[in-house]
Short mmCIF file of C-alpha atoms in Angstrom, two decimals:
data_model
loop_
_atom_site.label_atom_id
_atom_site.label_comp_id
_atom_site.label_asym_id
_atom_site.label_seq_id
_atom_site.Cartn_x
_atom_site.Cartn_y
_atom_site.Cartn_z
CA MET O 11 26.75 49.84 25.88
CA ASP O 12 29.83 48.79 23.91
CA ARG O 13 29.84 46.20 21.12
CA LEU O 14 31.21 43.38 23.29
CA GLN O 15 28.54 43.90 25.95
CA PHE O 16 25.84 43.96 23.27
CA LEU O 17 27.04 40.70 21.73
CA SER O 18 27.25 39.05 25.15
CA LEU O 19 23.70 40.15 25.97
CA LEU O 20 22.46 38.91 22.60
CA ILE O 21 24.08 35.49 23.02
CA PHE O 22 22.70 35.20 26.55
CA SER O 23 19.22 36.17 25.33
CA LEU O 24 19.35 33.53 22.59
CA PHE O 25 20.48 30.96 25.15
CA LEU O 26 17.57 31.81 27.44
CA ALA O 27 15.15 31.71 24.51
CA LYS O 28 16.39 28.27 23.48
CA CYS O 29 16.13 26.94 27.03
CA SER O 30 12.66 28.40 27.34
CA SER O 31 11.63 26.85 24.03
CA GLN O 32 12.92 23.45 25.15
CA GLN O 33 11.08 23.66 28.46
CA ASP O 34 7.89 24.82 26.73
CA PHE O 35 7.95 21.96 24.24
CA VAL O 36 8.58 19.25 26.85
CA HIS O 37 5.91 20.74 29.11
CA CYS O 38 3.44 20.94 26.22
CA VAL O 39 4.05 17.35 25.11
CA SER O 40 3.61 16.14 28.70
CA LYS O 41 0.32 17.99 28.88
CA TYR O 42 -1.12 16.33 25.78
CA SER O 43 0.30 12.85 26.46
CA LYS O 44 -1.45 10.02 28.23
CA ASN O 45 1.85 8.15 28.44
CA ASN O 46 5.23 9.39 29.61
CA ILE O 47 6.42 10.28 26.11
CA THR O 48 9.10 12.62 27.48
CA LYS O 49 11.43 9.64 27.95
CA ASN O 50 11.46 9.40 24.14
CA ILE O 51 12.45 13.06 23.66
CA TYR O 52 16.14 13.79 23.08
CA THR O 53 17.95 17.15 23.16
CA PRO O 54 21.58 17.98 22.27
CA ASN O 55 22.36 17.48 25.97
CA THR O 56 21.05 13.89 25.94
CA THR O 57 23.79 11.25 25.71
CA THR O 58 22.10 9.31 22.88
CA TYR O 59 21.11 12.38 20.80
CA SER O 60 24.23 12.32 18.60
CA SER O 61 24.05 8.60 17.82
CA ILE O 62 20.34 8.83 16.91
CA LEU O 63 21.04 11.78 14.61
CA GLU O 64 24.06 10.09 13.04
CA TYR O 65 22.11 6.90 12.36
CA ALA O 66 19.32 8.98 10.79
CA GLN O 67 21.65 10.58 8.25
CA LYS O 68 22.27 7.86 5.67
CA ASN O 69 23.94 10.53 3.53
CA PRO O 70 26.13 12.26 6.16
CA ARG O 71 26.86 15.38 4.08
CA TRP O 72 24.90 17.51 6.56
CA LEU O 73 26.10 15.97 9.82
CA ASN O 74 27.56 19.29 10.94
CA SER O 75 24.77 21.50 9.57
CA SER O 76 21.52 22.49 11.32
CA HIS O 77 20.46 20.16 14.12
CA PRO O 78 16.99 19.66 15.59
CA LEU O 79 16.09 21.24 18.91
CA PHE O 80 14.52 17.88 19.73
CA ILE O 81 14.45 14.36 18.41
CA VAL O 82 11.21 12.62 19.31
CA SER O 83 11.15 8.84 18.83
CA PRO O 84 7.58 7.66 19.59
CA LYS O 85 6.98 4.00 20.36
CA LYS O 86 3.21 4.16 19.90
CA GLU O 87 1.10 5.85 17.24
CA SER O 88 -0.72 7.83 19.95
CA GLU O 89 2.57 9.52 20.88
CA VAL O 90 2.74 11.34 17.52
CA LYS O 91 -0.32 13.53 18.19
CA PRO O 92 1.26 15.60 21.02
CA VAL O 93 4.28 16.34 18.80
CA ILE O 94 2.05 17.78 16.08
CA LEU O 95 -0.14 19.77 18.46
CA CYS O 96 2.82 21.23 20.34
CA GLY O 97 4.74 21.97 17.16
CA LYS O 98 1.73 23.99 15.95
CA LYS O 99 1.31 25.75 19.28
CA LEU O 100 4.97 26.75 19.63
CA GLY O 101 5.68 27.45 15.95
CA LEU O 102 8.21 24.64 15.58
CA GLN O 103 8.64 22.95 12.23
CA ILE O 104 8.28 19.15 12.21
CA LYS O 105 10.63 17.12 10.01
CA ILE O 106 9.50 13.51 9.55
CA LYS O 107 12.20 10.82 9.29
CA SER O 108 11.51 7.17 8.57
CA GLY O 109 14.69 5.68 7.08
CA GLY O 110 16.84 8.80 6.68
CA HIS O 111 17.72 8.23 3.01
CA ASP O 112 16.41 11.53 1.69
CA TYR O 113 18.98 12.55 -0.95
CA GLU O 114 18.99 16.15 0.25
CA GLY O 115 18.64 15.42 3.97
CA ILE O 116 15.49 17.48 4.42
CA SER O 117 14.03 15.01 6.92
CA TYR O 118 16.70 15.95 9.46
CA ARG O 119 17.82 19.53 8.71
CA SER O 120 16.16 22.92 8.37
CA GLU O 121 16.92 26.64 8.42
CA SER O 122 14.15 27.12 11.02
CA PRO O 123 13.96 25.76 14.59
CA PHE O 124 12.58 22.26 14.21
CA VAL O 125 11.74 18.93 15.77
CA MET O 126 12.83 15.70 14.09
CA LEU O 127 10.07 13.12 14.37
CA ASP O 128 11.99 9.84 14.23
CA LEU O 129 9.61 7.02 13.32
CA SER O 130 12.14 4.19 13.54
CA ASN O 131 10.52 2.73 16.69
CA LEU O 132 7.19 2.43 14.88
CA ASN O 133 8.25 -0.75 13.08
CA LYS O 134 5.60 -3.39 13.73
CA ILE O 135 4.73 -5.71 10.83
CA LYS O 136 1.61 -7.90 10.67
CA ILE O 137 1.25 -10.33 7.77
CA ASN O 138 -2.05 -11.92 6.75
CA LEU O 139 -1.36 -14.71 4.26
CA LYS O 140 -5.06 -15.53 4.02
CA ASP O 141 -5.84 -12.26 2.23
CA GLU O 142 -2.22 -11.80 1.07
CA THR O 143 -1.67 -8.42 2.72
CA VAL O 144 0.67 -6.91 5.28
CA TRP O 145 0.33 -3.94 7.62
CA VAL O 146 3.74 -2.32 8.10
CA GLN O 147 4.41 0.70 10.28
CA ALA O 148 6.20 3.56 8.55
CA GLY O 149 9.38 3.33 10.62
CA ALA O 150 10.11 -0.23 9.53
CA THR O 151 12.81 -0.54 6.89
CA LEU O 152 12.36 -2.44 3.65
CA GLY O 153 14.82 -4.96 5.08
CA GLN O 154 12.59 -5.57 8.09
CA LEU O 155 9.57 -5.93 5.79
CA TYR O 156 11.36 -8.34 3.43
CA TYR O 157 12.67 -10.36 6.38
CA ALA O 158 9.18 -10.71 7.84
CA ILE O 159 7.68 -11.81 4.51
CA ALA O 160 10.45 -14.35 3.84
CA ASN O 161 9.96 -15.90 7.27
CA LYS O 162 6.24 -16.36 6.61
CA SER O 163 6.16 -17.52 3.00
CA LYS O 164 8.34 -18.81 0.17
CA VAL O 165 5.85 -17.79 -2.51
CA HIS O 166 5.15 -14.16 -1.62
CA GLY O 167 7.17 -10.98 -2.04
CA PHE O 168 6.74 -7.24 -2.27
CA PRO O 169 7.84 -4.91 -5.11
CA GLY O 170 9.77 -2.38 -3.05
CA GLY O 171 13.16 -0.76 -3.51
CA VAL O 172 16.58 -2.31 -3.89
CA CYS O 173 18.27 -0.65 -0.90
CA PHE O 174 16.80 -2.44 2.11
CA SER O 175 17.86 0.08 4.81
CA ILE O 176 15.33 2.59 3.42
CA GLY O 177 12.26 3.31 5.55
CA THR O 178 8.91 2.15 4.20
CA GLY O 179 7.26 5.44 5.15
CA GLY O 180 9.37 7.47 2.74
CA ILE O 181 9.99 5.20 -0.22
CA ILE O 182 6.37 4.13 -0.65
CA SER O 183 5.04 7.68 -0.30
CA GLY O 184 7.43 8.72 -3.10
CA GLY O 185 6.59 5.84 -5.45
CA GLY O 186 9.06 3.01 -4.92
CA LEU O 187 11.02 1.76 -7.94
CA GLY O 188 12.43 -1.76 -7.61
CA ALA O 189 13.46 -4.95 -9.36
CA LEU O 190 9.90 -6.35 -9.45
CA MET O 191 8.34 -3.16 -10.84
CA ARG O 192 7.99 -4.26 -14.48
CA LYS O 193 5.80 -7.18 -13.34
CA PHE O 194 3.94 -5.66 -10.37
CA GLY O 195 4.38 -1.89 -10.62
CA LEU O 196 5.69 0.49 -7.98
CA ALA O 197 5.51 -0.09 -4.24
CA ALA O 198 2.88 2.68 -4.17
CA ASP O 199 0.80 0.86 -6.79
CA ASN O 200 0.41 -1.97 -4.28
CA VAL O 201 -0.94 0.03 -1.31
CA VAL O 202 -4.50 -0.91 -0.35
CA ASP O 203 -4.90 1.13 2.86
CA ALA O 204 -2.95 3.47 5.12
CA ARG O 205 -2.99 5.12 8.52
CA VAL O 206 -2.15 8.83 8.56
CA ILE O 207 -2.23 11.41 11.34
CA ASP O 208 -3.37 14.80 10.05
CA VAL O 209 -2.66 18.38 11.08
CA HIS O 210 -5.40 18.18 13.75
CA GLY O 211 -3.89 15.08 15.34
CA LYS O 212 -6.59 12.75 14.02
CA ILE O 213 -5.66 9.27 12.84
CA LEU O 214 -7.27 8.48 9.49
CA ASP O 215 -7.54 5.26 7.53
CA ARG O 216 -8.50 5.06 3.86
CA GLU O 217 -12.22 5.35 4.61
CA LYS O 218 -11.83 8.38 6.88
CA MET O 219 -9.26 10.23 4.80
CA LYS O 220 -11.35 9.95 1.60
CA GLU O 221 -9.91 9.06 -1.78
CA ASP O 222 -8.23 12.42 -2.51
CA LEU O 223 -5.77 12.16 0.37
CA PHE O 224 -5.29 8.43 -0.17
CA TRP O 225 -4.40 9.23 -3.79
CA ALA O 226 -1.93 11.96 -2.78
CA ILE O 227 0.15 10.00 -0.29
CA ARG O 228 0.84 7.14 -2.74
CA GLY O 229 3.62 8.81 -4.72
CA GLY O 230 3.06 12.49 -3.86
CA GLY O 231 5.31 12.54 -0.82
CA GLY O 232 3.45 11.83 2.40
CA ALA O 233 5.30 14.42 4.51
CA SER O 234 3.44 17.23 2.70
CA PHE O 235 0.07 16.06 4.02
CA GLY O 236 0.61 14.54 7.45
CA VAL O 237 2.52 11.76 9.17
CA ILE O 238 2.27 8.32 7.54
CA LEU O 239 1.88 5.87 10.42
CA ALA O 240 1.43 2.61 8.53
CA TRP O 241 0.71 1.06 5.13
CA LYS O 242 -1.45 -1.89 4.24
CA LEU O 243 0.28 -3.52 1.29
CA LYS O 244 -0.71 -6.17 -1.21
CA LEU O 245 1.72 -9.08 -1.23
CA VAL O 246 2.57 -10.38 -4.70
CA PRO O 247 2.93 -14.02 -5.78
CA VAL O 248 6.44 -15.19 -6.66
CA PRO O 249 7.69 -18.65 -7.68
CA GLU O 250 9.87 -20.63 -5.30
CA LYS O 251 12.82 -20.12 -7.67
CA LEU O 252 13.83 -16.89 -9.40
CA THR O 253 17.00 -16.19 -11.36
CA VAL O 254 19.48 -13.35 -10.94
CA PHE O 255 22.49 -12.66 -13.12
CA THR O 256 25.12 -10.03 -13.94
CA ILE O 257 26.92 -9.46 -17.26
CA ARG O 258 29.99 -7.17 -17.24
CA ARG O 259 31.57 -5.33 -20.17
CA LYS O 260 33.82 -2.39 -21.03
CA LEU O 261 31.85 0.44 -22.58
CA GLU O 262 34.44 0.89 -25.32
CA GLY O 263 33.65 -1.61 -28.05
CA ASN O 264 30.25 -2.53 -26.56
CA LYS O 265 28.19 0.62 -27.10
CA ASN O 266 26.08 -1.36 -29.56
CA LEU O 267 25.05 -3.69 -26.73
CA LEU O 268 24.06 -0.73 -24.57
CA GLN O 269 22.17 0.70 -27.53
CA LYS O 270 20.31 -2.58 -27.98
CA TRP O 271 19.39 -2.55 -24.28
CA GLN O 272 17.96 0.97 -24.70
CA ASN O 273 15.83 -0.18 -27.61
CA ILE O 274 14.31 -3.34 -26.14
CA SER O 275 14.68 -3.49 -22.33
CA HIS O 276 11.27 -1.83 -21.81
CA GLN O 277 9.67 -4.25 -24.32
CA LEU O 278 10.93 -7.48 -22.77
CA PRO O 279 8.44 -9.83 -21.07
CA GLU O 280 7.44 -8.32 -17.73
CA ASP O 281 9.07 -11.21 -15.84
CA LEU O 282 12.51 -9.99 -16.96
CA PHE O 283 14.07 -6.85 -15.45
CA ILE O 284 17.55 -5.88 -16.68
CA ARG O 285 19.09 -2.69 -15.38
CA ALA O 286 22.38 -1.19 -16.59
CA ILE O 287 25.01 0.42 -14.36
CA ILE O 288 27.87 2.53 -15.73
CA GLN O 289 30.92 3.44 -13.65
CA ASN O 290 34.67 3.90 -13.87
CA GLY O 291 36.87 0.86 -14.15
CA LYS O 292 40.59 0.45 -13.61
CA ALA O 293 42.98 -2.13 -14.98
CA GLU O 294 44.65 -4.28 -12.32
CA ASN O 295 48.18 -4.01 -13.71
CA ASN O 296 48.27 -0.34 -14.75
CA ASP O 297 46.63 3.03 -14.18
CA GLU O 298 44.56 2.96 -17.35
CA LYS O 299 41.07 4.37 -16.79
CA PHE O 300 38.06 3.18 -18.72
CA LEU O 301 34.30 2.98 -18.38
CA GLU O 302 32.72 -0.32 -17.51
CA PHE O 303 29.08 -1.18 -17.51
CA TYR O 304 27.18 -4.16 -16.32
CA PHE O 305 23.69 -5.54 -16.61
CA GLN O 306 22.15 -6.69 -13.34
CA ALA O 307 19.00 -8.71 -13.92
CA LEU O 308 16.10 -10.49 -12.24
CA TYR O 309 13.92 -13.08 -13.93
CA VAL O 310 10.75 -14.04 -12.06
CA GLY O 311 11.11 -17.72 -12.81
CA PRO O 312 13.64 -20.57 -12.94
CA VAL O 313 16.79 -20.80 -15.04
CA ASP O 314 15.18 -23.30 -17.46
CA GLU O 315 12.71 -20.61 -18.56
CA LEU O 316 15.26 -17.79 -18.65
CA ILE O 317 17.97 -19.30 -20.88
CA PRO O 318 15.82 -19.74 -24.04
CA LEU O 319 14.51 -16.18 -23.59
CA LEU O 320 18.05 -14.76 -23.37
CA LYS O 321 19.21 -16.76 -26.39
CA GLU O 322 16.41 -15.08 -28.32
CA LYS O 323 16.71 -11.54 -26.93
CA PHE O 324 20.33 -11.23 -25.75
CA PRO O 325 22.52 -13.99 -27.21
CA GLU O 326 25.43 -11.57 -26.66
CA PHE O 327 25.27 -12.38 -22.94
CA ASP O 328 26.42 -15.96 -23.69
CA LEU O 329 24.70 -17.17 -20.52
CA GLU O 330 24.34 -20.95 -20.12
CA LYS O 331 22.35 -22.97 -17.61
CA LYS O 332 25.55 -24.32 -16.06
CA ASP O 333 26.65 -20.75 -15.23
CA CYS O 334 23.81 -20.54 -12.71
CA PHE O 335 24.86 -23.59 -10.69
CA GLN O 336 28.58 -23.01 -10.23
CA GLU O 337 30.85 -20.36 -8.86
CA PRO O 338 31.64 -17.72 -11.53
CA VAL O 339 34.62 -18.83 -13.63
CA ASP O 340 35.42 -15.28 -14.79
CA SER O 341 34.43 -11.73 -13.97
CA LYS O 342 32.29 -11.26 -17.07
CA LYS O 343 29.21 -13.14 -15.91
CA GLU O 344 27.57 -14.73 -12.91
CA CYS O 345 24.17 -16.30 -12.34
CA TYR O 346 22.17 -17.83 -9.47
CA GLU O 347 18.81 -19.55 -9.10
CA VAL O 348 17.43 -18.29 -5.79
CA PRO O 349 14.29 -17.79 -3.72
CA TRP O 350 12.81 -14.28 -3.87
CA ILE O 351 14.62 -13.18 -0.71
CA GLY O 352 17.93 -14.26 -2.29
CA SER O 353 17.24 -11.87 -5.17
CA VAL O 354 16.70 -9.07 -2.63
CA LEU O 355 20.16 -9.71 -1.18
CA TYR O 356 21.75 -10.00 -4.61
CA PHE O 357 20.42 -6.67 -5.89
CA PHE O 358 21.92 -4.93 -2.88
CA PHE O 359 25.30 -6.46 -3.77
CA ARG O 360 25.22 -9.24 -1.20
CA LYS O 361 25.67 -12.97 -1.71
CA PRO O 362 22.22 -14.46 -2.36
CA ASN O 363 22.78 -17.15 0.29
CA GLU O 364 23.93 -14.69 2.98
CA SER O 365 22.21 -14.79 6.36
CA LEU O 366 18.89 -12.95 6.34
CA GLU O 367 19.94 -11.18 9.53
CA VAL O 368 21.80 -8.68 7.36
CA LEU O 369 18.37 -7.30 6.40
CA LEU O 370 17.97 -6.12 10.00
CA ASP O 371 21.40 -4.51 10.37
CA LYS O 372 21.25 -1.07 12.04
CA THR O 373 24.94 -0.38 12.63
CA ILE O 374 26.32 3.05 11.79
CA PRO O 375 29.01 2.74 9.08
CA THR O 376 32.47 3.67 10.29
CA GLN O 377 33.55 4.64 6.77
CA LYS O 378 31.46 7.60 5.60
CA ASN O 379 30.21 7.84 2.05
CA TYR O 380 29.07 11.29 0.95
CA ASN O 381 27.08 11.63 -2.23
CA LYS O 382 24.95 13.77 -4.50
CA GLY O 383 22.28 12.35 -6.80
CA THR O 384 19.72 13.45 -9.35
CA SER O 385 17.58 11.82 -12.04
CA ASP O 386 15.96 11.87 -15.47
CA PHE O 387 13.45 9.87 -17.48
CA VAL O 388 14.22 8.90 -21.07
CA LYS O 389 11.63 8.72 -23.86
CA SER O 390 13.88 7.86 -26.82
CA PRO O 391 17.25 6.07 -26.91
CA ILE O 392 20.26 8.25 -26.13
CA PRO O 393 22.48 8.49 -29.26
CA GLU O 394 26.22 7.87 -29.29
CA ASN O 395 26.94 11.58 -28.73
CA GLY O 396 25.21 11.34 -25.35
CA TRP O 397 27.35 8.41 -24.26
CA LYS O 398 30.47 10.28 -25.41
CA ILE O 399 29.56 13.04 -22.96
CA VAL O 400 29.19 10.48 -20.20
CA GLU O 401 32.52 8.89 -21.09
CA ARG O 402 34.37 12.22 -21.20
CA LEU O 403 32.98 13.46 -17.89
CA PHE O 404 33.31 10.13 -16.07
CA LEU O 405 37.00 9.91 -16.86
CA GLU O 406 37.47 13.33 -15.22
CA LYS O 407 36.14 12.24 -11.82
CA GLU O 408 36.48 9.38 -9.35
CA ARG O 409 33.48 7.35 -8.16
CA PRO O 410 30.72 8.51 -10.50
CA GLN O 411 27.87 6.17 -11.36
CA ILE O 412 24.80 6.04 -13.58
CA ILE O 413 22.00 3.53 -12.97
CA LEU O 414 19.52 2.93 -15.81
CA GLU O 415 16.32 1.11 -14.87
CA PRO O 416 13.87 -0.05 -17.57
CA LEU O 417 10.15 0.66 -17.37
CA GLY O 418 7.48 -0.84 -19.63
CA GLY O 419 5.56 -3.95 -18.59
CA LYS O 420 3.10 -3.08 -15.82
CA PHE O 421 3.99 0.62 -16.17
CA ASP O 422 2.38 0.74 -19.62
CA GLU O 423 -0.90 -0.56 -18.19
CA ILE O 424 -1.33 2.08 -15.47
CA SER O 425 -2.61 5.60 -16.20
CA GLU O 426 -0.24 8.47 -15.35
CA SER O 427 -2.99 9.93 -13.15
CA GLU O 428 -3.75 6.70 -11.24
CA ILE O 429 -1.42 7.92 -8.48
CA PRO O 430 0.78 11.07 -8.37
CA PHE O 431 3.77 9.24 -9.94
CA PRO O 432 3.18 10.07 -13.64
CA HIS O 433 6.12 8.46 -15.47
CA ARG O 434 4.29 5.67 -17.24
CA LYS O 435 3.80 4.65 -20.88
CA GLY O 436 6.18 6.39 -23.28
CA ASN O 437 9.10 6.36 -20.85
CA LEU O 438 11.80 3.84 -21.73
CA TYR O 439 13.83 4.01 -18.55
CA ASN O 440 14.87 6.08 -15.58
CA ILE O 441 18.39 7.46 -15.04
CA GLN O 442 19.85 7.91 -11.58
CA TYR O 443 23.07 9.96 -11.58
CA LEU O 444 25.36 9.61 -8.55
CA VAL O 445 28.74 10.87 -7.47
CA ASN O 446 30.40 9.70 -4.25
CA TRP O 447 33.31 10.94 -2.15
CA GLY O 448 35.01 10.11 1.13
CA ASP O 449 36.31 13.54 2.24
CA ASN O 450 33.52 16.02 3.02
CA SER O 451 35.74 19.08 3.13
CA GLU O 452 34.39 22.08 1.22
CA SER O 453 37.17 21.87 -1.38
CA VAL O 454 36.30 18.26 -2.27
CA SER O 455 32.51 18.30 -1.95
CA SER O 456 32.07 21.52 -3.95
CA LYS O 457 34.01 20.03 -6.89
CA LYS O 458 31.99 16.82 -6.80
CA ILE O 459 28.69 18.71 -6.72
CA ALA O 460 29.79 21.03 -9.53
CA TRP O 461 30.73 17.99 -11.58
CA ILE O 462 27.32 16.27 -11.29
CA ARG O 463 25.56 19.54 -12.08
CA LYS O 464 27.66 19.79 -15.23
CA LEU O 465 26.79 16.21 -16.22
CA TYR O 466 23.08 16.86 -15.62
CA LYS O 467 23.19 20.01 -17.76
CA GLU O 468 25.01 18.34 -20.65
CA MET O 469 22.54 15.43 -20.72
CA GLU O 470 19.58 17.76 -21.24
CA PRO O 471 19.25 17.25 -25.04
CA TYR O 472 18.87 13.49 -24.64
CA VAL O 473 16.17 13.11 -21.97
CA ALA O 474 12.46 13.87 -21.47
CA LYS O 475 11.48 17.47 -22.21
CA SER O 476 8.66 19.94 -21.51
CA PRO O 477 9.03 19.35 -18.66
CA ARG O 478 12.34 17.61 -18.04
CA THR O 479 11.15 15.02 -15.55
CA ALA O 480 12.60 13.48 -12.38
CA TYR O 481 11.79 10.93 -9.67
CA LEU O 482 10.71 12.31 -6.30
CA ASN O 483 12.65 9.72 -4.27
CA TYR O 484 15.87 10.93 -5.95
CA ARG O 485 15.09 14.43 -4.72
CA ASP O 486 17.26 17.29 -5.99
CA LEU O 487 17.00 20.78 -4.46
CA ASP O 488 18.84 22.18 -7.50
CA PHE O 489 15.46 22.08 -9.26
CA GLY O 490 14.20 24.80 -6.93
CA THR O 491 12.88 25.15 -3.40
CA ASN O 492 9.95 26.68 -1.61
CA GLU O 493 10.52 30.25 -0.53
CA GLU O 494 8.98 31.90 2.53
CA ASP O 495 5.65 32.48 0.78
CA TYR O 496 5.36 28.83 -0.36
CA SER O 497 3.98 30.04 -3.69
CA TYR O 498 2.22 27.46 -5.84
CA THR O 499 3.23 29.29 -9.02
CA LYS O 500 6.92 29.25 -8.11
CA ALA O 501 6.78 25.65 -6.89
CA LYS O 502 5.41 24.50 -10.26
CA ILE O 503 8.94 24.91 -11.68
CA TRP O 504 10.18 21.91 -9.72
CA GLY O 505 6.82 20.33 -8.90
CA GLU O 506 5.97 19.49 -12.50
CA LYS O 507 9.34 17.77 -12.91
CA TYR O 508 8.27 15.20 -10.33
CA PHE O 509 4.54 15.08 -10.99
CA ASN O 510 3.74 16.55 -14.44
CA GLY O 511 0.04 17.46 -14.55
CA ASN O 512 -0.61 15.77 -11.20
CA PHE O 513 1.09 18.64 -9.36
CA GLU O 514 -1.98 20.88 -9.49
CA ARG O 515 -4.22 18.18 -8.03
CA LEU O 516 -1.70 17.57 -5.23
CA ALA O 517 -1.68 21.30 -4.37
CA LYS O 518 -5.49 21.41 -4.27
CA ILE O 519 -5.58 18.41 -1.93
CA LYS O 520 -2.93 20.10 0.22
CA ASN O 521 -5.17 23.18 0.45
CA LYS O 522 -8.02 20.98 1.73
CA VAL O 523 -6.16 18.95 4.34
CA ASP O 524 -3.46 21.40 5.53
CA PRO O 525 -4.39 24.95 4.42
CA SER O 526 -2.12 26.52 7.07
CA ASN O 527 0.84 24.62 5.54
CA PHE O 528 2.04 23.18 8.83
CA PHE O 529 3.60 20.13 7.16
CA ARG O 530 6.21 21.80 5.02
CA ASN O 531 9.77 21.48 3.83
CA GLU O 532 12.03 22.77 1.09
CA GLN O 533 10.15 20.82 -1.59
CA SER O 534 6.81 20.08 0.05
CA ILE O 535 3.58 20.55 -1.89
CA PRO O 536 2.32 24.12 -1.25
CA PRO O 537 -1.41 24.88 -0.88
CA TYR O 538 -3.12 25.79 -4.15
CA ARG O 539 -3.49 29.56 -3.90
CA ILE O 540 -2.85 30.56 -7.47
CA TYR O 541 -4.53 33.95 -7.16
CA TYR O 542 -2.40 34.95 -4.19
CA SER O 543 0.98 33.78 -5.50
#
């Protein structure tokens, strides 16, 4: 047999194997299903497959990389069980996608044959104002959740993330930083119950799953332990009027203001959240490049309470009451008194009086934005040398960004072992590093990724150490990935960055609930098998 014949036979064999695998999976799911779930199964030959996959990939860097053999989009919780049982039976990996915002795309790509479990149709929301809770299915976005709350009450909110197209299943299971976190804690701190389907296809609530598993899924990454179906969340009380404002400056000549923010932002009253964002600026009338930074803030109260506090803590902002009740007169400051839902819109760079329907938007952007992100936590203020590094590297590259979010407040009151998210008292703020680009060719993307890796390396002396820590929801595969043996010892290298001493407990829980390691991905929690690693 010559080489060409051999290759032809090999390709044909792979084609037959793939067809057989597809038929086996569909047949298996039909066998285990009470309903006709097959109408919610999509293959590359299905007309809507590409649009579902494209909508799933909020960071489209991997649009042309590995694709799932199947996309399954269940409309009922009972339709998830057959997917798990058939994935186990046929040796297919299951990737669980709620919102599709995973920074490294691991919810919709894999080196192994896999099924993408798309939870976006599981989006029911049931609010109970009497006991101030809400049940939200894991496929609902934060926008859908916020919309539902705002339509029910003017004096309730939820401390979730800023980006409202994120799925609740993913962000809450990873922690959930947001603008209300200094007053109410993380999204995961406000979970009171959950529904999870385990490796055996059983649906468990908090009572049935026991406290170990309930602890693990609130900040430990739910996809390592099962499929999060729904959360029961505690609504938080908010006043009818809150205040949002932005103060803009050039970095040059204002480093002392940034330094002051580093020193006191985590010590401010818990009602006041001020984050700092650093990015490149450009003069309108010439090509001069410079770094600009701005403070974007939320005060959980009216303007009358905020202004005296700012005059005491940040008189440099020069914010007056009148600024909050008129259109901005210059680009240096703006302020609005708004209901809670207006602050949600504002923090995602929308007008606070914009139609709430934008929270439900599911259109696929025509202009693609590719990006790479990573993170740090900071325990002592970064000195001027650190900001000089940022300035030097930022001026080399277009569209970089750093977001600094203060901790303190409620964070200082919660033990680092209360849930898997350990970054509590002693941390001043979190850094999110981002670089964006519009051309995903190898020549462009490789330079952008190399640049952010260089920035991350050069910032090492100025951030938390032993271990250098990171936030799970800003996942970075550069920290390390699981290898074929899914060794606990090897995974500790990256696992302790996200979880510190909580990583060992997570691995032991994993060994109890999923010892065969069915629910796995590049940075999933491996079973605790220290003696066999």
